[in-house]
CSV table of C-alpha atoms and ligand atoms in Angstrom, one decimal:
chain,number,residue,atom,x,y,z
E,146,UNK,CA,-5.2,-23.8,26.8
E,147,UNK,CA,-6.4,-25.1,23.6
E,148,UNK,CA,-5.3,-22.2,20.6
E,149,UNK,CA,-6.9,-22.0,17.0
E,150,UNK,CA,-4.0,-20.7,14.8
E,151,UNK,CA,-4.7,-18.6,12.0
E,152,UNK,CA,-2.3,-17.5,8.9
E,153,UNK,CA,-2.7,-16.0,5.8
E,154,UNK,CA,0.1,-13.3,5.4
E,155,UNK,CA,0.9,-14.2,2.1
E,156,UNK,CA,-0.1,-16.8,-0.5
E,157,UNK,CA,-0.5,-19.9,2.1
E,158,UNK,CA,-3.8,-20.6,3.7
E,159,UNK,CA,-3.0,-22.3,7.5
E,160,UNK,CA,-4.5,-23.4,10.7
E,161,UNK,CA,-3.4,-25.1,13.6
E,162,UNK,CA,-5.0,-26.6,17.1
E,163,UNK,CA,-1.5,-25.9,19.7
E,164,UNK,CA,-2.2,-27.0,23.1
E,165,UNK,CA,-0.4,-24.4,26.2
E,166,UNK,CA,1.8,-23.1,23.0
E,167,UNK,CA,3.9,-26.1,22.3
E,168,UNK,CA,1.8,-29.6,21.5
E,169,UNK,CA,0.6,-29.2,17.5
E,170,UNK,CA,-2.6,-31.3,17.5
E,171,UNK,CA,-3.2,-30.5,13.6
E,172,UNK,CA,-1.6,-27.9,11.2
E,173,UNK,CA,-3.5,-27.9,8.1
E,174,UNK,CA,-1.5,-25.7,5.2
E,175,UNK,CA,-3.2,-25.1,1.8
E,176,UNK,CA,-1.0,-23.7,-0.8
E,177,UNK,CA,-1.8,-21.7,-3.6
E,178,UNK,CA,1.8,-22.5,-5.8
E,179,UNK,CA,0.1,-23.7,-8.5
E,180,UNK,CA,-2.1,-20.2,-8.9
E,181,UNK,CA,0.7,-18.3,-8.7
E,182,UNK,CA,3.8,-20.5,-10.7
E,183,UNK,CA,2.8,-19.2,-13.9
E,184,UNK,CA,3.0,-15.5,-12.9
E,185,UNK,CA,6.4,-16.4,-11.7
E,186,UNK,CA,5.1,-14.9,-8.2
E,187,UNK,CA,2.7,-14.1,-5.9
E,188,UNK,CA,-0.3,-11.5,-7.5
E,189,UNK,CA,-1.8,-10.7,-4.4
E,190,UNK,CA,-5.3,-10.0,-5.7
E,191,UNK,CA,-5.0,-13.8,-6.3
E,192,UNK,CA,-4.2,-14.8,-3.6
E,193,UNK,CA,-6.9,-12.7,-1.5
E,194,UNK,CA,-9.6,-14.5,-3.2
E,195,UNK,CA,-8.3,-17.8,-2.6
E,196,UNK,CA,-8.4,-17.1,1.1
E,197,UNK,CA,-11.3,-16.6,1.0
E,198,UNK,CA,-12.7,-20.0,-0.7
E,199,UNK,CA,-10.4,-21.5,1.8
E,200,UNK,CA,-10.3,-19.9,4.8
E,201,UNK,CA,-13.6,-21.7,6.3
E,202,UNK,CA,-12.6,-25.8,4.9
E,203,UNK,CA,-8.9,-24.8,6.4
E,204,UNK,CA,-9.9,-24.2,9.5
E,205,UNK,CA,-12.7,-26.6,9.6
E,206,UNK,CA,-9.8,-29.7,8.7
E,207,UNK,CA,-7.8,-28.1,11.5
E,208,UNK,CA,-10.6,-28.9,14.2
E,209,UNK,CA,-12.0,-32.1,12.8
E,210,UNK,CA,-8.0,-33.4,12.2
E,211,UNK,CA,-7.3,-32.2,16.1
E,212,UNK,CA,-10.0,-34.3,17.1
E,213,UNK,CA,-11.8,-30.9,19.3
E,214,UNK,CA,-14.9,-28.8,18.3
E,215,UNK,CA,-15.3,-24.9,18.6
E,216,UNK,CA,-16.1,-24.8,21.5
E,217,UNK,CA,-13.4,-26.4,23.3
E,218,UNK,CA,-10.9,-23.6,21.9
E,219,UNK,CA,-10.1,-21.1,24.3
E,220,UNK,CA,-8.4,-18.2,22.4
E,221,UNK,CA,-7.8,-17.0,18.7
E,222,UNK,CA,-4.4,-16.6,17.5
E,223,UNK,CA,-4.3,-14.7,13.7
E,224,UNK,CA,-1.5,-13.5,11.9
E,225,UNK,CA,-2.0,-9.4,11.7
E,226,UNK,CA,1.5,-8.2,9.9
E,227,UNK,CA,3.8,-7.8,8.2
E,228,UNK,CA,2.5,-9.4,4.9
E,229,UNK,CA,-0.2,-8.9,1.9
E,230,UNK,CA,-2.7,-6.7,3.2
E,231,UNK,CA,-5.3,-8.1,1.3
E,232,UNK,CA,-4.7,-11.4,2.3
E,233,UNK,CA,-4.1,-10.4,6.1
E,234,UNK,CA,-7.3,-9.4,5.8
E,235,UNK,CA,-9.0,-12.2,5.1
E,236,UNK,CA,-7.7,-13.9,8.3
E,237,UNK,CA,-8.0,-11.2,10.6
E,238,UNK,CA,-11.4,-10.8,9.7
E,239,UNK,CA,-12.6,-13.6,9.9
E,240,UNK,CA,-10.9,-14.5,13.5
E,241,UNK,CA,-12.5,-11.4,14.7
E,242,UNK,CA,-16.2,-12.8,13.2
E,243,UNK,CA,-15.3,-16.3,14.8
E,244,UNK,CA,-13.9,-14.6,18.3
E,245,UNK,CA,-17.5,-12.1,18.2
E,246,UNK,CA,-19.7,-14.9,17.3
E,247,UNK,CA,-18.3,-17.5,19.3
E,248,UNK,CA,-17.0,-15.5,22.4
E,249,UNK,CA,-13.5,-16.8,22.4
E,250,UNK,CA,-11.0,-14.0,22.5
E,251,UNK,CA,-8.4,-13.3,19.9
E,252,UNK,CA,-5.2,-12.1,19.8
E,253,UNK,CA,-2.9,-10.8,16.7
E,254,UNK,CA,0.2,-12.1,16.3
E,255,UNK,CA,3.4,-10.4,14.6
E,256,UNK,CA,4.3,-12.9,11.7
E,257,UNK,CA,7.8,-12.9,12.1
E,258,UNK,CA,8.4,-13.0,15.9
E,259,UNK,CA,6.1,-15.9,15.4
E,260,UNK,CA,8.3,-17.9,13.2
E,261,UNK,CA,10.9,-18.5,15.8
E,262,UNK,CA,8.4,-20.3,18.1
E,263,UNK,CA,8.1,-23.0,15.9
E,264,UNK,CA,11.3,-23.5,18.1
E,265,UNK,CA,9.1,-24.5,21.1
E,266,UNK,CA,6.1,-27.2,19.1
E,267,UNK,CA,6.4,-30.7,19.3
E,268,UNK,CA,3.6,-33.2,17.6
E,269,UNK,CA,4.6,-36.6,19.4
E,270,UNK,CA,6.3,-38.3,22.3
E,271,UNK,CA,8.0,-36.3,25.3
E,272,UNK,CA,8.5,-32.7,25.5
E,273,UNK,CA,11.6,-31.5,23.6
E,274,UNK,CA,14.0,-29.4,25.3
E,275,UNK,CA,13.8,-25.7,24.6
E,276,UNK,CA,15.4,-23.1,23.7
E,277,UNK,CA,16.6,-21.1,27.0
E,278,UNK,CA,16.6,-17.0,27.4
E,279,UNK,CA,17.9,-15.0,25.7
E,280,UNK,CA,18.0,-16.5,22.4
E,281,UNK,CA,19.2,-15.4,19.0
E,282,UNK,CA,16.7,-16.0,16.0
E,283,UNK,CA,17.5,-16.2,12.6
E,284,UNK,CA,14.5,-15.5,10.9
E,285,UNK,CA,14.8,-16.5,7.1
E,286,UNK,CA,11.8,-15.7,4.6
E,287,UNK,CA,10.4,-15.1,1.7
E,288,UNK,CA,10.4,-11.8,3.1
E,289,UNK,CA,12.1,-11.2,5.9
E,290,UNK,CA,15.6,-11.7,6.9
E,291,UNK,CA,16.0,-10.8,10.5
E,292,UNK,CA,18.3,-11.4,13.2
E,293,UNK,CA,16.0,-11.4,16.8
E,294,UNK,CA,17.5,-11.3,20.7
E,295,UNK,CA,14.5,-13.1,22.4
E,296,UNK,CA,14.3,-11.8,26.2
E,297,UNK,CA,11.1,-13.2,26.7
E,298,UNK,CA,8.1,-15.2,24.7
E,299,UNK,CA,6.7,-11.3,23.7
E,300,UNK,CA,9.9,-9.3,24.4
E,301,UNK,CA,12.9,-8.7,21.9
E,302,UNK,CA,15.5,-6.6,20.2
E,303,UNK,CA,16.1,-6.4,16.5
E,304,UNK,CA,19.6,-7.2,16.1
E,305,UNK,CA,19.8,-6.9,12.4
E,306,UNK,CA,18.0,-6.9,9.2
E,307,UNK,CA,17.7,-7.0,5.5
E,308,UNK,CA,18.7,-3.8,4.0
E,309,UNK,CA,17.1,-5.1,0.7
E,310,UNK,CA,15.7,-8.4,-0.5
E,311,UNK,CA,15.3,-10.7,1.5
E,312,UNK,CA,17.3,-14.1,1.5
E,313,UNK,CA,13.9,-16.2,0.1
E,314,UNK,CA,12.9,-13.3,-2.4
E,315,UNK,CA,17.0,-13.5,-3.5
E,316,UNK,CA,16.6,-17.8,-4.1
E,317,UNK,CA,13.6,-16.7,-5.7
E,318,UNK,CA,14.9,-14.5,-8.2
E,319,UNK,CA,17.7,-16.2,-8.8
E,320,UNK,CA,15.3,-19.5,-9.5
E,321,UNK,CA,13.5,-17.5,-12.0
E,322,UNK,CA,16.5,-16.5,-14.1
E,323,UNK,CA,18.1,-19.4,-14.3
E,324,UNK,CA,14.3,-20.8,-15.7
E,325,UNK,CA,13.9,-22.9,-12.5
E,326,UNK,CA,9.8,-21.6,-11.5
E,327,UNK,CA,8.6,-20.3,-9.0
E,328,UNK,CA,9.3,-20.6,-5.4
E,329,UNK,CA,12.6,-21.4,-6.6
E,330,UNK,CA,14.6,-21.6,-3.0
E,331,UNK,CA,13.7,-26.1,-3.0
E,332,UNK,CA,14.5,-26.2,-7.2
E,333,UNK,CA,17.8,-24.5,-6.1
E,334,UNK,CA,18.8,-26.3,-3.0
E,335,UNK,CA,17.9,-29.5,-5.1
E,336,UNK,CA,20.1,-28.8,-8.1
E,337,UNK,CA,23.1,-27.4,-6.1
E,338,UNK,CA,23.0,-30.8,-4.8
E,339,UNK,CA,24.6,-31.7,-7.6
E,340,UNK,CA,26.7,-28.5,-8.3
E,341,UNK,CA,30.2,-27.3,-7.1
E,342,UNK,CA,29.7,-24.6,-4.3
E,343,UNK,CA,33.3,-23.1,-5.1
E,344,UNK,CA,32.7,-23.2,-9.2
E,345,UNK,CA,32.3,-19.6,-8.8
E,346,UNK,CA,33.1,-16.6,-6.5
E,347,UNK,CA,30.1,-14.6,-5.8
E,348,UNK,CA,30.9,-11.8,-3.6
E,349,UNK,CA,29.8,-12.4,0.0
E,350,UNK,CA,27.7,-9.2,1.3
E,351,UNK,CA,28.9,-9.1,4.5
E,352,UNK,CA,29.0,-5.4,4.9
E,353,UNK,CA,31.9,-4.5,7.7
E,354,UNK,CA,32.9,-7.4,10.2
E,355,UNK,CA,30.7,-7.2,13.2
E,356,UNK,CA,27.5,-5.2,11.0
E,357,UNK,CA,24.2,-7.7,11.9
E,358,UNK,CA,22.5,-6.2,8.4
E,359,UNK,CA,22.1,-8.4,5.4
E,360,UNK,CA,21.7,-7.3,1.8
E,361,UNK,CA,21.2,-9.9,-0.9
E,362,UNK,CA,20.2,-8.0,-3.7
E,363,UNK,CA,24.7,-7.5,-5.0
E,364,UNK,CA,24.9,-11.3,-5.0
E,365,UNK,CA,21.0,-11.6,-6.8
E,366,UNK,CA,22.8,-9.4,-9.9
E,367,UNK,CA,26.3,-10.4,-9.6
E,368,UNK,CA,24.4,-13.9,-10.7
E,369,UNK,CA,22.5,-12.0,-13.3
E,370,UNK,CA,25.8,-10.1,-14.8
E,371,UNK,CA,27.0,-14.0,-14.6
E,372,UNK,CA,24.4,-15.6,-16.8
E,373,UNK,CA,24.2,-12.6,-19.2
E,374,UNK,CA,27.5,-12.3,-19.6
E,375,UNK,CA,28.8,-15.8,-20.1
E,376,UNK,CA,30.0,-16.6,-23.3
E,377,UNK,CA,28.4,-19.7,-24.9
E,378,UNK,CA,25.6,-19.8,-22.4
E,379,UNK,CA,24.9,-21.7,-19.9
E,380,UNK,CA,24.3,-25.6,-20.3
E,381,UNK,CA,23.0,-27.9,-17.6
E,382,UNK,CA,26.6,-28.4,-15.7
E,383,UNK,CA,27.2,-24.8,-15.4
E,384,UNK,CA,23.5,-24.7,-14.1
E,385,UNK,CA,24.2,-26.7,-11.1
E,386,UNK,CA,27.2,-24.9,-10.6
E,387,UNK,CA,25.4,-21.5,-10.3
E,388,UNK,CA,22.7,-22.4,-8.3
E,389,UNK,CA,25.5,-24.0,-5.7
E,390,UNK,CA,27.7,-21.6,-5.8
E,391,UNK,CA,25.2,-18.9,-5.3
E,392,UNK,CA,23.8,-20.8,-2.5
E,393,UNK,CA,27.2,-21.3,-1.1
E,394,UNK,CA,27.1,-17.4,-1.2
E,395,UNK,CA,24.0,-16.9,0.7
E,396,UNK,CA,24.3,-19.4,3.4
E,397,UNK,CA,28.0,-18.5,4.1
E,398,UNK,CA,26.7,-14.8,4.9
E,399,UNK,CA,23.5,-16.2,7.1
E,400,UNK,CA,26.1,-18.4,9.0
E,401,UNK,CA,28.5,-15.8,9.4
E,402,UNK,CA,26.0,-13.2,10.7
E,403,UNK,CA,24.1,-15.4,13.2
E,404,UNK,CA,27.7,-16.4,15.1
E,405,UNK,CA,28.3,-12.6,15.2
E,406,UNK,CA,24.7,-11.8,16.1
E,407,UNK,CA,25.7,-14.7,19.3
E,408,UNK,CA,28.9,-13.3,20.4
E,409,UNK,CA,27.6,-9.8,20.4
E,410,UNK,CA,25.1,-10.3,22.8
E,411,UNK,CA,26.5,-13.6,24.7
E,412,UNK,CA,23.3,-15.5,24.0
E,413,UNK,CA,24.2,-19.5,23.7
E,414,UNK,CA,21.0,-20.8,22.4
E,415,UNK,CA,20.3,-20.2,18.4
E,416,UNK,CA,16.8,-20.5,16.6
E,417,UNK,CA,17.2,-20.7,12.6
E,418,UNK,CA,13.3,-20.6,11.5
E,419,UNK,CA,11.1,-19.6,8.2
E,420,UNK,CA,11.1,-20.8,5.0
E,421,UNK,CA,14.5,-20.8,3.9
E,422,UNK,CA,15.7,-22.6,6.8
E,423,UNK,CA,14.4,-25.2,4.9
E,424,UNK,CA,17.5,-25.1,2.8
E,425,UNK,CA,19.4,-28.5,3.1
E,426,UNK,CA,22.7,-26.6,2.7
E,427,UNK,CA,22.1,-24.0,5.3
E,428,UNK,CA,20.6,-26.6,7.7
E,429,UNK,CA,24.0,-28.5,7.4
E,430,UNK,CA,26.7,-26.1,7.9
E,431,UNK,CA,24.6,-24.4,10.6
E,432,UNK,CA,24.9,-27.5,12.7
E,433,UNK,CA,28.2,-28.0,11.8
E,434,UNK,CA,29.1,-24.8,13.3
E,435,UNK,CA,26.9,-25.2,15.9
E,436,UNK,CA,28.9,-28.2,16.7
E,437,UNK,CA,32.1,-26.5,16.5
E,438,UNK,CA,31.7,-23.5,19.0
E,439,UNK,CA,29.1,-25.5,21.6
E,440,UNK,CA,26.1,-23.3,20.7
E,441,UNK,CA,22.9,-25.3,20.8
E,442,UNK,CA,20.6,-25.3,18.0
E,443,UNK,CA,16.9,-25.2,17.9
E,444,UNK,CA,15.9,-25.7,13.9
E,445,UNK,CA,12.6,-27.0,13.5
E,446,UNK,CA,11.8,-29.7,10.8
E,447,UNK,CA,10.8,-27.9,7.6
E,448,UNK,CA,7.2,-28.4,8.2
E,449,UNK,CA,7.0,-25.9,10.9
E,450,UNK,CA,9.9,-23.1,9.7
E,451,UNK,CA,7.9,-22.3,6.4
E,452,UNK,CA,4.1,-20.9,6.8
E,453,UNK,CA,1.6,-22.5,8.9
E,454,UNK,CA,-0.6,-21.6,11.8
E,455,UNK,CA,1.0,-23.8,14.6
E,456,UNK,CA,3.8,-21.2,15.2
E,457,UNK,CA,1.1,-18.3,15.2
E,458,UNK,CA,-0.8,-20.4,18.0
E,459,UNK,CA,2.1,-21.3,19.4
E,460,UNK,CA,2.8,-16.8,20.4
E,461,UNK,CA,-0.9,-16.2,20.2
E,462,UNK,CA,-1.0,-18.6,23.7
E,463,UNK,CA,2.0,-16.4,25.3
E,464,UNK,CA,-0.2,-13.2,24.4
E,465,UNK,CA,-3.2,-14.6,25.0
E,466,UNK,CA,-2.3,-15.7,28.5
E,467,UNK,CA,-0.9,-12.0,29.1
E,468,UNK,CA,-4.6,-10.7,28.3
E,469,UNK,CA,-2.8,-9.1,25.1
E,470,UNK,CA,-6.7,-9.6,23.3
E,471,UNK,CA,-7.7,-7.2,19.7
E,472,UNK,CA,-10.6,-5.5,19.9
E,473,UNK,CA,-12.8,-6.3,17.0
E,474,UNK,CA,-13.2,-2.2,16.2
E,475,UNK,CA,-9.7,-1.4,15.0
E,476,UNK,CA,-9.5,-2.5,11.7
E,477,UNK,CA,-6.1,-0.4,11.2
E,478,UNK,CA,-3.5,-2.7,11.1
E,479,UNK,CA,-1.4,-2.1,14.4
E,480,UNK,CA,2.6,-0.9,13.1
E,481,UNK,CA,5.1,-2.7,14.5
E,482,UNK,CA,8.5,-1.1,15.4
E,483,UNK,CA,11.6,-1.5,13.3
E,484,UNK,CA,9.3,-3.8,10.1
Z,540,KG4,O1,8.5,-18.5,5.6
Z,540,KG4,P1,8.0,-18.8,4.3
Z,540,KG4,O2,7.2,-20.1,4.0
Z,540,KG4,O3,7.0,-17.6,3.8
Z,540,KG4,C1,7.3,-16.3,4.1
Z,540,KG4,O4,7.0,-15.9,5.3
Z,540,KG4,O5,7.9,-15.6,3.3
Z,540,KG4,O6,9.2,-18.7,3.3
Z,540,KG4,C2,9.1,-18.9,1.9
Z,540,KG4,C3,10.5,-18.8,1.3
Z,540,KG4,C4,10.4,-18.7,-0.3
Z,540,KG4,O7,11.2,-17.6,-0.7
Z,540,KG4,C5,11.0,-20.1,-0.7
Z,540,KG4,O8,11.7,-20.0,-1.9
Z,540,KG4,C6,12.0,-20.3,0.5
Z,540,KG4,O9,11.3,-19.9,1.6
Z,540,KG4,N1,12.4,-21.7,0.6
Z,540,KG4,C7,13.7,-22.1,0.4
Z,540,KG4,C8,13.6,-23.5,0.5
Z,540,KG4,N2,12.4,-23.9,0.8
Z,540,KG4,C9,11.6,-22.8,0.8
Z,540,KG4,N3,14.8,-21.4,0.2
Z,540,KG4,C10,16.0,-22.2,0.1
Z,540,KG4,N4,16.0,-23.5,0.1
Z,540,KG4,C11,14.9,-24.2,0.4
Z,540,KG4,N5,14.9,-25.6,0.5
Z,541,ZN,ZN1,6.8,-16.7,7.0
């Protein structure tokens, strides 16, 4: 089954051509950084309209790059929620005009229970091997931080959450006081590169041993009280340092909770997905500790764990195949338990 993915949950325009949920064809991602860097983030009125203007060549490059036609796509995959309304809008709407006026039926897809099936796409070669039921996901966002126990493609349990920010909105912040722009989680994984991780002692939020919760907003102000307060300011050394000690900070906590999030249920199989599992650092000690204690890791290659419409395809087809379709008349957005 050949699946037209569709996402615009936020400020990135995507589509994707996924054949039976797992072979990417094309993924086409137009971002709208550059709009939104000099607000220092995302003004989501901008970001609407920009769907719109690119909605239509985005999916159009998606087709033409997959080498397949409308017609030869057999169901609609669109991201529905959680994200900017206005620009979930945009996508869902104009799936539901595609699905009406082509007949193809459409399906809406939960953005974050999405991300961890970027797990299961592959562009080239053989078939990779899989993650295996259940699975923990560690689902790491802009805005979401989220630990998932996957029974099944469309079944799962919430292990844990972000009480506060999430860990992409906390590199964020931290990116834009220490000047670095906007998204700021790449600027700081690049300059921590260069930092020492153990310079400074920011406080790990880890709540009480065993909780599957995250918070991130106590380590986003301890590095605020940090900056303010240091005498002399802070010169490009001490920049590095900050930005890999903060890290250290962050990823230590994400580590920490998923091995406790896999020996509370017994699950073996691990899935570290969204944007910030992008971050060099986290991908590294992740593995290492993956290594240590024989859990085997599924991380996808950056392309696919931040924002595009494979992974949306890539669930829409599991949905799609259980006849899970959206009727073009609800145009409430469906809530989703426990986001
Ligand atoms: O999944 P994503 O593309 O969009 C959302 O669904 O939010 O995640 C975007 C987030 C941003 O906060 C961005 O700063 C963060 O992922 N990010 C990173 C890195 N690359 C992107 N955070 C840390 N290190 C990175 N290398
Ligand atoms: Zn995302």
């Amino acid at each position: 089954m050949l699946v037209l993915g569709i996402e615009s949950s936020c400020d990135d325009t995507a589509a994707a051509v996924v054949e039976n949920g797992r072979k990417v064809l094309s993924s086409v991602v137009s971002s709208q950084d550059s709009i939104h860097a000099k607000y220092g983030g995302i003004v989501p009125e901008l970001a609407s309209r920009r769907h719109i203007e690119s909605i239509i060549p985005v999916v159009e490059e998606a087709l033409d790059a997959a080498g397949v036609a409308l017609k030869d796509i057999e169901g609609i995959a669109v991201t529905q929620g959680p994200g900017l309304v206005g620009s979930i809008l945009i996508g869902l709407s104009f799936a539901k005009a595609v699905s009406f006026g082509a007949g193809i039926p459409f399906t809406g897809v939960n953005h974050i229970e999405a991300h961890a099936l970027a797990a299961f796409l592959f562009e080239q070669g053989p078939e990779k091997e899989t993650p295996g039921f259940p699975f923990v996901a560690l689902i790491v966002s802009g805005g979401h931080t989220t630990l998932l126990l996957y029974k099944d493609f469309t079944s799962y349990e919430i292990l844990g959450q972000t009480l506060d920010d999430a860990a992409g909105e906390a590199f964020d912040k931290v990116a834009k006081l220490l000047g670095l722009g906007y998204p700021g989680g790449a600027a700081i994984d690049r300059l921590a590169k260069e930092g020492r991780a153990n310079a400074i002692e920011f406080k790990r939020p880890y709540l009480s041993k065993g909780n599957l919760d995250f918070s991130f907003s106590g380590i986003k102000t301890a590095v605020l009280n940090y900056v303010r307060n240091h005498k002399g300011g802070i010169g490009p050394d001490l920049l590095k340092d900050v930005a890999a000690s903060f890290q250290e900070a962050a990823v230590d906590t994400l580590v920490m909770k998923a091995l406790w999030a896999l020996e509370s249920s017994g699950a073996k199989d691990l899935v570290v997905a969204g944007g910030v599992a992008c971050n060099s650092r986290l991908r590294a000690r992740i593995a290492e500790k993956a290594q240590e204690e024989g859990i085997r890791l599924f991380m996808p290659p950056p392309k696919f764990c931040s924002d595009n419409g494979a992974f949306i395809a890539a669930l829409g087809y599991h949905q799609l195949k259980k006849k899970l379709y959206g009727g073009l008349d609800t145009n409430a957005l469906p809530t989703w338990e426990g986001f």
